[in-house]
Short mmCIF file of C-alpha atoms in Angstrom, two decimals:
data_model
loop_
_atom_site.label_atom_id
_atom_site.label_comp_id
_atom_site.label_asym_id
_atom_site.label_seq_id
_atom_site.Cartn_x
_atom_site.Cartn_y
_atom_site.Cartn_z
CA UNK Q 381 -27.30 -18.75 -2.35
CA UNK Q 382 -27.85 -15.62 -3.66
CA UNK Q 383 -24.59 -12.28 -3.58
CA UNK Q 384 -25.69 -9.03 -3.90
CA UNK Q 385 -22.91 -7.36 -5.21
CA UNK Q 386 -22.17 -3.38 -4.95
CA UNK Q 387 -20.56 -1.93 -7.90
CA UNK Q 388 -18.65 0.12 -5.36
CA UNK Q 389 -16.51 3.28 -7.12
CA UNK Q 390 -14.05 5.71 -4.95
CA UNK Q 391 -14.87 8.77 -7.41
CA UNK Q 392 -12.20 11.41 -7.15
CA UNK Q 393 -9.02 13.32 -7.90
CA UNK Q 394 -5.58 11.65 -7.78
CA UNK Q 395 -4.70 11.53 -3.94
CA UNK Q 396 -2.36 14.71 -3.83
CA UNK Q 397 -4.80 16.19 -6.00
CA UNK Q 398 -3.65 16.34 -9.25
CA UNK Q 399 -5.77 15.03 -12.38
CA UNK Q 400 -7.51 15.95 -15.17
CA UNK Q 401 -11.32 16.49 -13.85
CA UNK Q 402 -13.02 15.51 -16.90
CA UNK Q 403 -11.04 13.24 -18.18
CA UNK Q 404 -10.18 10.80 -15.64
CA UNK Q 405 -14.01 11.56 -13.10
CA UNK Q 406 -16.65 12.74 -15.51
CA UNK Q 407 -16.24 10.94 -18.37
CA UNK Q 408 -15.49 7.37 -16.91
CA UNK Q 409 -18.50 8.12 -14.71
CA UNK Q 410 -20.81 8.88 -17.90
CA UNK Q 411 -18.69 5.56 -19.87
CA UNK Q 412 -19.87 3.93 -16.69
CA UNK Q 413 -23.24 4.35 -16.04
CA UNK Q 414 -23.50 3.85 -19.70
CA UNK Q 415 -22.27 0.37 -19.52
CA UNK Q 416 -24.13 -0.35 -15.98
CA UNK Q 417 -27.37 0.57 -18.45
CA UNK Q 418 -26.99 -1.47 -21.34
CA UNK Q 419 -26.75 -4.63 -18.56
CA UNK Q 420 -29.79 -4.13 -16.02
CA UNK Q 421 -27.39 -2.79 -13.06
CA UNK Q 422 -26.69 -0.12 -11.13
CA UNK Q 423 -23.79 1.72 -9.71
CA UNK Q 424 -22.81 3.24 -6.36
CA UNK Q 425 -20.41 6.05 -6.02
CA UNK Q 426 -18.92 7.11 -3.22
CA UNK Q 427 -17.82 11.15 -4.20
CA UNK Q 428 -15.55 12.66 -2.25
CA UNK Q 429 -16.57 15.94 -0.47
CA UNK Q 430 -13.65 17.63 0.51
CA UNK Q 431 -12.09 18.26 -2.95
CA UNK Q 432 -15.49 19.33 -4.25
CA UNK Q 433 -16.08 21.55 -0.63
CA UNK Q 434 -12.43 23.09 -1.63
CA UNK Q 435 -13.12 23.51 -5.35
CA UNK Q 436 -16.05 25.73 -3.76
CA UNK Q 437 -14.28 27.87 -1.69
CA UNK Q 438 -11.01 28.63 -3.69
CA UNK Q 439 -13.76 28.80 -6.79
CA UNK Q 440 -14.55 32.52 -5.80
CA UNK Q 441 -11.09 33.51 -6.72
CA UNK Q 442 -10.80 31.27 -9.60
CA UNK Q 443 -13.39 30.81 -11.96
CA UNK Q 444 -11.98 27.65 -13.64
CA UNK Q 445 -12.37 25.88 -10.61
CA UNK Q 446 -16.31 27.22 -9.56
CA UNK Q 447 -16.52 25.93 -13.45
CA UNK Q 448 -15.22 22.01 -12.07
CA UNK Q 449 -17.28 22.55 -9.23
CA UNK Q 450 -20.85 23.39 -11.03
CA UNK Q 451 -19.98 20.19 -13.79
CA UNK Q 452 -19.09 18.11 -10.56
CA UNK Q 453 -22.84 18.63 -9.33
CA UNK Q 454 -24.47 18.45 -12.21
CA UNK Q 455 -23.31 14.95 -13.37
CA UNK Q 456 -23.94 13.66 -9.96
CA UNK Q 457 -27.35 14.87 -10.30
CA UNK Q 458 -27.68 13.86 -13.02
CA UNK Q 459 -26.36 10.32 -12.34
CA UNK Q 460 -28.59 10.29 -8.59
CA UNK Q 461 -31.68 10.66 -11.64
CA UNK Q 462 -30.62 7.95 -13.69
CA UNK Q 463 -31.04 5.37 -10.40
CA UNK Q 464 -27.37 4.60 -9.67
CA UNK Q 465 -26.46 5.98 -5.76
CA UNK Q 466 -24.25 8.82 -4.28
CA UNK Q 467 -22.89 8.04 -0.88
CA UNK Q 468 -19.83 9.58 1.40
CA UNK Q 469 -16.10 9.78 0.86
CA UNK Q 470 -13.52 11.19 2.78
CA UNK Q 471 -10.04 12.62 2.08
CA UNK Q 472 -8.90 14.10 5.08
CA UNK Q 473 -5.77 15.12 3.31
CA UNK Q 474 -8.14 18.22 1.85
CA UNK Q 475 -8.20 19.08 4.97
CA UNK Q 476 -4.75 21.30 4.82
CA UNK Q 477 -4.93 22.57 0.95
CA UNK Q 478 -3.69 25.91 -1.25
CA UNK Q 479 -3.76 26.89 -4.77
CA UNK Q 480 -1.07 27.70 -6.66
CA UNK Q 481 0.16 27.78 -10.31
CA UNK Q 482 -3.17 25.61 -11.04
CA UNK Q 483 -1.90 23.01 -8.94
CA UNK Q 484 -3.04 21.53 -5.58
CA UNK Q 485 -1.38 21.13 -2.03
CA UNK Q 486 -2.56 19.25 -0.23
CA UNK Q 487 -0.59 18.94 3.48
CA UNK Q 488 -3.30 17.37 5.62
CA UNK Q 489 -2.48 13.68 7.29
CA UNK Q 490 -3.92 10.66 4.68
CA UNK Q 491 -5.77 8.84 7.27
CA UNK Q 492 -8.60 10.05 8.98
CA UNK Q 493 -8.10 8.59 12.28
CA UNK Q 494 -4.87 10.51 13.09
CA UNK Q 495 -7.01 14.09 12.90
CA UNK Q 496 -8.63 14.91 16.81
CA UNK Q 497 -12.27 13.69 17.20
CA UNK Q 498 -12.96 17.67 16.91
CA UNK Q 499 -11.29 18.20 13.63
CA UNK Q 500 -12.72 14.24 12.17
CA UNK Q 501 -15.93 14.58 13.31
CA UNK Q 502 -15.98 18.34 11.21
CA UNK Q 503 -14.77 16.25 8.33
CA UNK Q 504 -17.71 13.95 8.04
CA UNK Q 505 -20.49 16.46 9.13
CA UNK Q 506 -19.68 19.34 6.66
CA UNK Q 507 -19.50 16.81 3.91
CA UNK Q 508 -22.31 14.56 4.94
CA UNK Q 509 -24.41 18.08 5.38
CA UNK Q 510 -23.45 19.39 1.31
CA UNK Q 511 -23.48 15.92 -0.07
CA UNK Q 512 -27.62 15.81 1.10
CA UNK Q 513 -27.66 19.18 0.60
CA UNK Q 514 -27.13 18.62 -3.07
CA UNK Q 515 -28.91 15.73 -3.74
CA UNK Q 516 -31.76 16.73 -2.15
CA UNK Q 517 -32.47 19.04 -4.15
CA UNK Q 518 -33.97 15.55 -6.62
CA UNK Q 519 -34.57 13.36 -3.74
CA UNK Q 520 -35.93 14.88 -0.39
CA UNK Q 521 -35.51 11.85 1.35
CA UNK Q 522 -32.09 11.86 0.45
CA UNK Q 523 -30.29 10.21 3.79
CA UNK Q 524 -26.28 9.29 3.55
CA UNK Q 525 -26.22 5.84 5.10
CA UNK Q 526 -22.57 5.03 3.99
CA UNK Q 527 -19.01 6.13 4.61
CA UNK Q 528 -15.50 4.67 3.26
CA UNK Q 529 -12.32 6.56 4.88
CA UNK Q 530 -9.88 7.51 2.23
CA UNK Q 531 -7.02 5.65 2.32
CA UNK Q 532 -8.90 2.68 4.03
CA UNK Q 533 -7.98 4.40 6.71
CA UNK Q 534 -10.84 3.29 9.68
CA UNK Q 535 -8.98 1.96 12.31
CA UNK Q 536 -7.63 1.46 14.88
CA UNK Q 537 -9.43 4.79 16.61
CA UNK Q 538 -11.92 4.64 19.00
CA UNK Q 539 -13.60 7.88 17.23
CA UNK Q 540 -14.64 6.95 13.99
CA UNK Q 541 -17.21 4.51 14.93
CA UNK Q 542 -19.51 6.77 17.32
CA UNK Q 543 -18.58 9.81 14.97
CA UNK Q 544 -20.01 7.85 12.22
CA UNK Q 545 -23.39 6.73 13.86
CA UNK Q 546 -23.84 10.58 15.29
CA UNK Q 547 -24.00 11.32 11.34
CA UNK Q 548 -26.60 8.45 11.56
CA UNK Q 549 -24.09 6.58 8.95
CA UNK Q 550 -25.81 2.86 9.15
CA UNK Q 551 -22.73 0.75 7.59
CA UNK Q 552 -19.20 1.62 7.00
CA UNK Q 553 -17.04 0.02 4.20
CA UNK Q 554 -13.53 0.83 4.95
CA UNK Q 555 -12.50 -2.85 6.79
CA UNK Q 556 -10.76 -4.80 3.51
CA UNK Q 557 -9.34 -7.89 4.46
CA UNK Q 558 -5.43 -8.70 4.11
CA UNK Q 559 -4.03 -5.40 2.89
CA UNK Q 560 -1.54 -3.91 4.21
CA UNK Q 561 0.31 -0.20 3.76
CA UNK Q 562 3.48 1.38 5.10
CA UNK Q 563 4.52 4.09 2.99
CA UNK Q 564 4.86 7.98 2.99
CA UNK Q 565 1.42 8.58 3.00
CA UNK Q 566 -0.40 6.06 4.34
CA UNK Q 567 0.24 3.02 6.99
CA UNK Q 568 -2.34 0.61 8.28
CA UNK Q 569 -2.62 -3.23 8.45
CA UNK Q 570 -5.82 -5.28 7.92
CA UNK Q 571 -3.83 -8.34 7.63
CA UNK Q 572 -5.42 -10.10 10.76
CA UNK Q 573 -9.09 -8.40 10.49
CA UNK Q 574 -11.58 -11.56 12.02
CA UNK Q 575 -13.91 -11.04 10.06
CA UNK Q 576 -13.95 -10.54 5.84
CA UNK Q 577 -16.93 -11.61 4.24
CA UNK Q 578 -20.04 -10.98 5.60
CA UNK Q 579 -21.73 -7.81 7.56
CA UNK Q 580 -20.62 -7.38 11.69
CA UNK Q 581 -20.40 -5.40 14.98
CA UNK Q 582 -17.29 -3.59 14.92
CA UNK Q 583 -15.32 -3.24 18.03
CA UNK Q 584 -16.46 0.23 18.61
CA UNK Q 585 -12.09 0.95 19.25
CA UNK Q 586 -10.95 -1.26 16.42
CA UNK Q 587 -13.06 -1.96 13.49
CA UNK Q 588 -10.42 -4.93 12.38
CA UNK Q 589 -12.24 -6.98 15.03
CA UNK Q 590 -15.79 -8.48 15.25
CA UNK Q 591 -17.78 -6.81 18.77
CA UNK Q 592 -19.77 -7.89 21.13
CA UNK Q 593 -22.75 -6.17 20.44
CA UNK Q 594 -24.32 -3.33 18.17
CA UNK Q 595 -22.36 -0.14 18.34
CA UNK Q 596 -24.56 2.23 15.88
CA UNK Q 597 -22.49 1.16 13.02
CA UNK Q 598 -22.81 -2.25 11.02
CA UNK Q 599 -18.84 -2.74 9.18
CA UNK Q 600 -19.58 -4.59 5.41
CA UNK Q 601 -16.06 -5.50 4.36
CA UNK Q 602 -15.50 -4.44 0.88
CA UNK Q 603 -14.04 -8.15 -0.48
CA UNK Q 604 -10.79 -9.43 -0.89
CA UNK Q 605 -9.52 -12.45 -2.76
CA UNK Q 606 -6.61 -14.50 -3.29
CA UNK Q 607 -6.07 -15.44 -6.55
CA UNK Q 608 -5.47 -18.78 -8.10
CA UNK Q 609 -2.55 -19.80 -9.70
CA UNK Q 610 -3.19 -20.29 -13.08
CA UNK Q 611 -5.01 -17.24 -13.71
CA UNK Q 612 -1.96 -15.21 -12.34
CA UNK Q 613 0.55 -17.28 -14.63
CA UNK Q 614 -1.85 -16.88 -17.72
CA UNK Q 615 -2.84 -12.99 -16.97
CA UNK Q 616 1.43 -12.44 -17.06
CA UNK Q 617 2.32 -14.46 -19.97
CA UNK Q 618 -0.42 -12.71 -21.99
CA UNK Q 619 1.50 -9.81 -21.05
CA UNK Q 620 5.07 -10.55 -21.13
CA UNK Q 621 4.10 -11.44 -24.77
CA UNK Q 622 2.35 -8.44 -25.08
CA UNK Q 623 5.28 -5.90 -23.51
CA UNK Q 624 8.24 -8.11 -25.76
CA UNK Q 625 6.10 -7.45 -29.37
CA UNK Q 626 6.14 -3.91 -28.02
CA UNK Q 627 9.64 -3.65 -27.20
CA UNK Q 628 10.36 -5.24 -31.08
CA UNK Q 629 7.71 -3.03 -32.96
CA UNK Q 630 9.95 0.04 -30.92
CA UNK Q 631 13.20 -1.35 -32.21
CA UNK Q 632 12.11 -1.66 -35.28
CA UNK Q 633 10.42 2.22 -35.72
CA UNK Q 634 12.48 5.13 -36.53
CA UNK Q 635 10.02 7.97 -34.26
CA UNK Q 636 10.52 8.35 -30.66
CA UNK Q 637 7.36 8.36 -28.21
CA UNK Q 638 7.87 11.55 -26.57
CA UNK Q 639 8.69 10.59 -22.51
CA UNK Q 640 6.10 11.74 -20.09
CA UNK Q 641 6.26 14.86 -18.27
CA UNK Q 642 7.27 14.51 -14.54
CA UNK Q 643 5.53 16.52 -13.51
CA UNK Q 644 2.07 14.73 -14.85
CA UNK Q 645 3.16 11.16 -13.07
CA UNK Q 646 1.56 10.23 -10.24
CA UNK Q 647 4.29 9.99 -7.99
CA UNK Q 648 2.36 9.61 -3.74
CA UNK Q 649 2.19 6.15 -3.85
CA UNK Q 650 5.61 5.09 -5.55
CA UNK Q 651 8.07 3.30 -3.63
CA UNK Q 652 12.11 2.99 -3.98
CA UNK Q 653 12.60 -0.67 -4.00
CA UNK Q 654 15.25 -1.82 -6.39
CA UNK Q 655 14.67 -3.98 -9.42
CA UNK Q 656 16.24 -7.20 -8.12
CA UNK Q 657 13.56 -6.92 -4.86
CA UNK Q 658 10.26 -6.21 -6.97
CA UNK Q 659 11.69 -8.96 -9.34
CA UNK Q 660 11.26 -11.41 -6.32
CA UNK Q 661 8.90 -10.02 -5.25
CA UNK Q 662 6.44 -10.17 -8.37
CA UNK Q 663 7.60 -13.95 -8.50
CA UNK Q 664 7.01 -14.77 -5.43
CA UNK Q 665 3.87 -13.90 -6.03
CA UNK Q 666 3.31 -16.76 -8.76
CA UNK Q 667 4.14 -18.84 -5.83
CA UNK Q 668 1.44 -18.06 -3.34
CA UNK Q 669 -0.94 -14.53 -5.15
CA UNK Q 670 -1.10 -11.82 -2.63
CA UNK Q 671 -4.47 -11.27 -1.82
CA UNK Q 672 -5.91 -8.56 -4.27
CA UNK Q 673 -8.71 -5.75 -3.63
CA UNK Q 674 -12.12 -6.33 -5.70
CA UNK Q 675 -10.80 -3.96 -7.55
CA UNK Q 676 -12.70 -3.66 -11.49
CA UNK Q 677 -9.96 -1.37 -12.41
CA UNK Q 678 -7.81 -3.40 -11.95
CA UNK Q 679 -8.67 -6.70 -12.58
CA UNK Q 680 -9.43 -8.50 -15.89
CA UNK Q 681 -12.12 -10.27 -16.92
CA UNK Q 682 -9.96 -13.25 -15.56
CA UNK Q 683 -9.41 -12.15 -12.61
CA UNK Q 684 -12.87 -10.98 -12.29
CA UNK Q 685 -14.03 -14.03 -12.35
CA UNK Q 686 -11.70 -16.05 -9.97
CA UNK Q 687 -13.06 -13.24 -7.59
CA UNK Q 688 -16.79 -13.97 -8.19
CA UNK Q 689 -15.70 -18.17 -8.04
CA UNK Q 690 -13.80 -17.35 -4.57
CA UNK Q 691 -16.89 -15.50 -3.22
CA UNK Q 692 -19.30 -18.23 -4.09
CA UNK Q 693 -16.73 -20.34 -2.10
CA UNK Q 694 -16.41 -18.70 1.17
CA UNK Q 695 -20.18 -18.17 0.96
CA UNK Q 696 -20.81 -22.04 0.77
CA UNK Q 697 -18.07 -22.75 3.32
CA UNK Q 698 -19.80 -20.56 5.42
CA UNK Q 699 -22.86 -21.42 4.71
CA UNK Q 700 -24.21 -18.40 3.73
CA UNK Q 701 -27.81 -18.19 2.11
CA UNK Q 702 -27.88 -14.52 1.17
CA UNK Q 703 -25.11 -12.53 1.50
CA UNK Q 704 -23.83 -8.37 0.49
CA UNK Q 705 -21.00 -7.79 -1.03
CA UNK Q 706 -19.02 -5.30 -1.66
CA UNK Q 707 -16.93 -4.89 -5.20
CA UNK Q 708 -14.54 -1.78 -5.34
CA UNK Q 709 -13.74 0.55 -8.61
CA UNK Q 710 -10.88 3.40 -8.96
CA UNK Q 711 -12.47 5.37 -12.08
CA UNK Q 712 -9.72 7.88 -12.18
CA UNK Q 713 -7.72 4.42 -12.56
CA UNK Q 714 -9.63 2.61 -15.58
CA UNK Q 715 -7.21 2.76 -18.92
CA UNK Q 716 -9.48 0.13 -20.76
CA UNK Q 717 -13.24 -0.22 -20.04
CA UNK Q 718 -13.75 -3.70 -22.11
CA UNK Q 719 -13.22 -6.20 -19.34
CA UNK Q 720 -15.99 -4.06 -17.26
CA UNK Q 721 -18.08 -3.95 -19.76
CA UNK Q 722 -17.08 -8.11 -20.21
CA UNK Q 723 -17.70 -8.21 -16.44
CA UNK Q 724 -21.22 -6.27 -16.72
CA UNK Q 725 -22.45 -9.01 -19.04
CA UNK Q 726 -21.42 -12.10 -16.88
CA UNK Q 727 -23.00 -10.58 -13.85
CA UNK Q 728 -26.43 -9.87 -15.23
CA UNK Q 729 -26.00 -13.51 -17.30
CA UNK Q 730 -25.77 -15.39 -13.53
CA UNK Q 731 -28.26 -16.08 -11.86
CA UNK Q 732 -26.43 -16.36 -8.12
CA UNK Q 733 -26.05 -13.11 -8.60
CA UNK Q 734 -27.69 -9.42 -8.11
CA UNK Q 735 -26.81 -5.95 -8.14
CA UNK Q 736 -27.87 -3.42 -5.48
CA UNK Q 737 -27.04 -0.05 -4.33
CA UNK Q 738 -26.05 1.31 -0.67
CA UNK Q 739 -29.02 2.71 -0.32
CA UNK Q 740 -30.39 -0.91 -0.39
CA UNK Q 741 -27.58 -2.45 1.13
CA UNK Q 742 -28.37 -0.05 4.12
CA UNK Q 743 -32.65 -0.87 3.64
CA UNK Q 744 -31.96 -4.64 3.82
CA UNK Q 745 -29.19 -4.14 6.57
CA UNK Q 746 -31.75 -2.40 9.28
CA UNK Q 747 -34.66 -4.91 7.88
CA UNK Q 748 -32.12 -7.69 9.11
CA UNK Q 749 -31.61 -9.34 5.66
CA UNK Q 750 -28.49 -10.33 5.97
CA UNK Q 751 -26.80 -12.53 9.29
CA UNK Q 752 -24.55 -9.50 11.50
CA UNK Q 753 -21.97 -11.41 12.73
CA UNK Q 754 -21.01 -10.71 16.43
CA UNK Q 755 -18.07 -12.05 18.72
CA UNK Q 756 -19.91 -15.24 19.86
CA UNK Q 757 -21.08 -15.85 16.54
CA UNK Q 758 -17.06 -15.53 14.95
CA UNK Q 759 -15.98 -18.54 12.92
CA UNK Q 760 -12.78 -19.32 14.26
CA UNK Q 761 -11.72 -20.43 10.53
CA UNK Q 762 -12.37 -16.87 9.00
CA UNK Q 763 -9.20 -14.38 10.22
CA UNK Q 764 -6.91 -17.71 9.53
CA UNK Q 765 -7.76 -18.01 5.97
CA UNK Q 766 -6.40 -14.23 4.86
CA UNK Q 767 -2.95 -14.76 6.32
CA UNK Q 768 0.04 -15.87 4.10
CA UNK Q 769 0.97 -19.01 4.03
CA UNK Q 770 4.95 -20.20 3.27
CA UNK Q 771 5.45 -21.36 -0.53
CA UNK Q 772 5.75 -24.88 -1.30
CA UNK Q 773 9.21 -25.27 -3.21
CA UNK Q 774 7.75 -27.68 -4.98
CA UNK Q 775 6.66 -24.73 -6.93
CA UNK Q 776 9.58 -23.27 -8.37
CA UNK Q 777 8.65 -23.32 -12.02
CA UNK Q 778 6.17 -20.80 -11.80
CA UNK Q 779 8.85 -17.91 -10.35
CA UNK Q 780 10.84 -19.10 -13.30
CA UNK Q 781 8.02 -17.83 -15.25
CA UNK Q 782 6.62 -15.63 -13.54
CA UNK Q 783 9.90 -14.03 -13.09
CA UNK Q 784 10.15 -13.72 -16.98
CA UNK Q 785 6.84 -12.35 -17.13
CA UNK Q 786 7.86 -9.92 -14.09
CA UNK Q 787 10.72 -8.57 -15.64
CA UNK Q 788 8.96 -7.77 -18.83
CA UNK Q 789 6.68 -5.47 -16.83
CA UNK Q 790 9.72 -3.56 -14.40
CA UNK Q 791 9.86 0.02 -15.85
#
C-alpha cells in the first residue's frame, strides 16, 4: 500500500482581508519551502487570487499595495521554480471590496456558490487567467488543474462543477467530510458526504454526493479524521500544565503584558457561546472527539501521527493499494513550525508514504493510476463512518479531566 500525500497550503490573508502580508504569507511560505526541501518534499500552495487582483487594482492609487502585489508575484514565481506547485484558490468575499485608511473592507458573499452563475464564472475565469499568465513566465506549459473554494463552500450547487469543467479544472478539493459551519459568514454541512477518502465522480448538482459517471471534474476530498481520546487527553493535559504555569508566573511578575488591540484581533469566525457551553463542548470532545481537518497549522506532532495512523486504517479497510491523500495547512495560522518540521521528517522516513504535488495528482488521475469511485461502486459503510455517535456513560472521567484542560484554555 502506498499513500500519496499532497501537502497543500491555502496561501492568503485572513478572510476579512486583515493581516500583515509579509509576515503571514511571504515569511511563512519561505519557511515552509525550506522545511520541505530539507526533507526532499514538495509543497503545493493554493494561492488566493482575488486578493492579488485587488492589490493590483487598488495599487494604481495606493503604491504600498502595488509594492505588496509585486512581492507576491516574485515569491510565487520563486516557489514554483524551486519545484513546488501553485494552484487556484478563490475567496468570493473579495468580489465587493473597498480600501480605506489602510484597511480592506470585504462585502461580498463568502460562499462562491451563493453568487449567480455568471459572476461565479467571471471570478474563476479571471483568477485562472491571471495565475496562468503569471506562471507561464517561467513555465509556458503551466495550467491551473485544481481548485479549492474559499471556506470550503462548493456544495450544494448545480453550477459550480460545470463552471470548473469549462475552465479546464481536473479536480476539486473543497469537500472535507464531517465539517459543519453555521456562523455569520458561512453556512455549510459536510457531515453526510458519501465519499470522504477516495477520489470520486460527483453528482453535478451536489458535490457531497457520488454521481453515476464522469461529469468533467473529479472530487478529491481533503482528509479529515477523528483523533483518539488518548491523544486528545495527552494534548490537553500538557496544555493545562502550560497554562497553569504561565498564570503562576504572571502572578509572580510585577509587569503586565500589553493588552491586544481589538482592531488587531481576527473576529470574523468568533462565536458568542457562553463559557459554560464552551466548557461542556470541550469536555464532550474528550468523550467522542470531533472530526478534525488534517490542517498542519492546528495539529501537534502526536495528532499528525494519529492522522497518518487513521488514514492507513481507512486504506486497509477499503482494500486500497494506492490512493492520494490531500492534507491542509493555513500558513497564516502557523505560530510554531516545530511540529511541521517533525512531521516532514516523519513523513520522509515512512516507506508507505510519498509526497506529490497537485499537478502530479492531476496527471495520475488522468492516467487512471488511482481508483475513482462512481455510485454503483460506493462502499455502503463510508458515509456512516463520519457520523457522530453517542458518547458512552462509562467515560465520565474523560469529561472531568478534559473539562479541567478546557477550563484552562478558555479566555
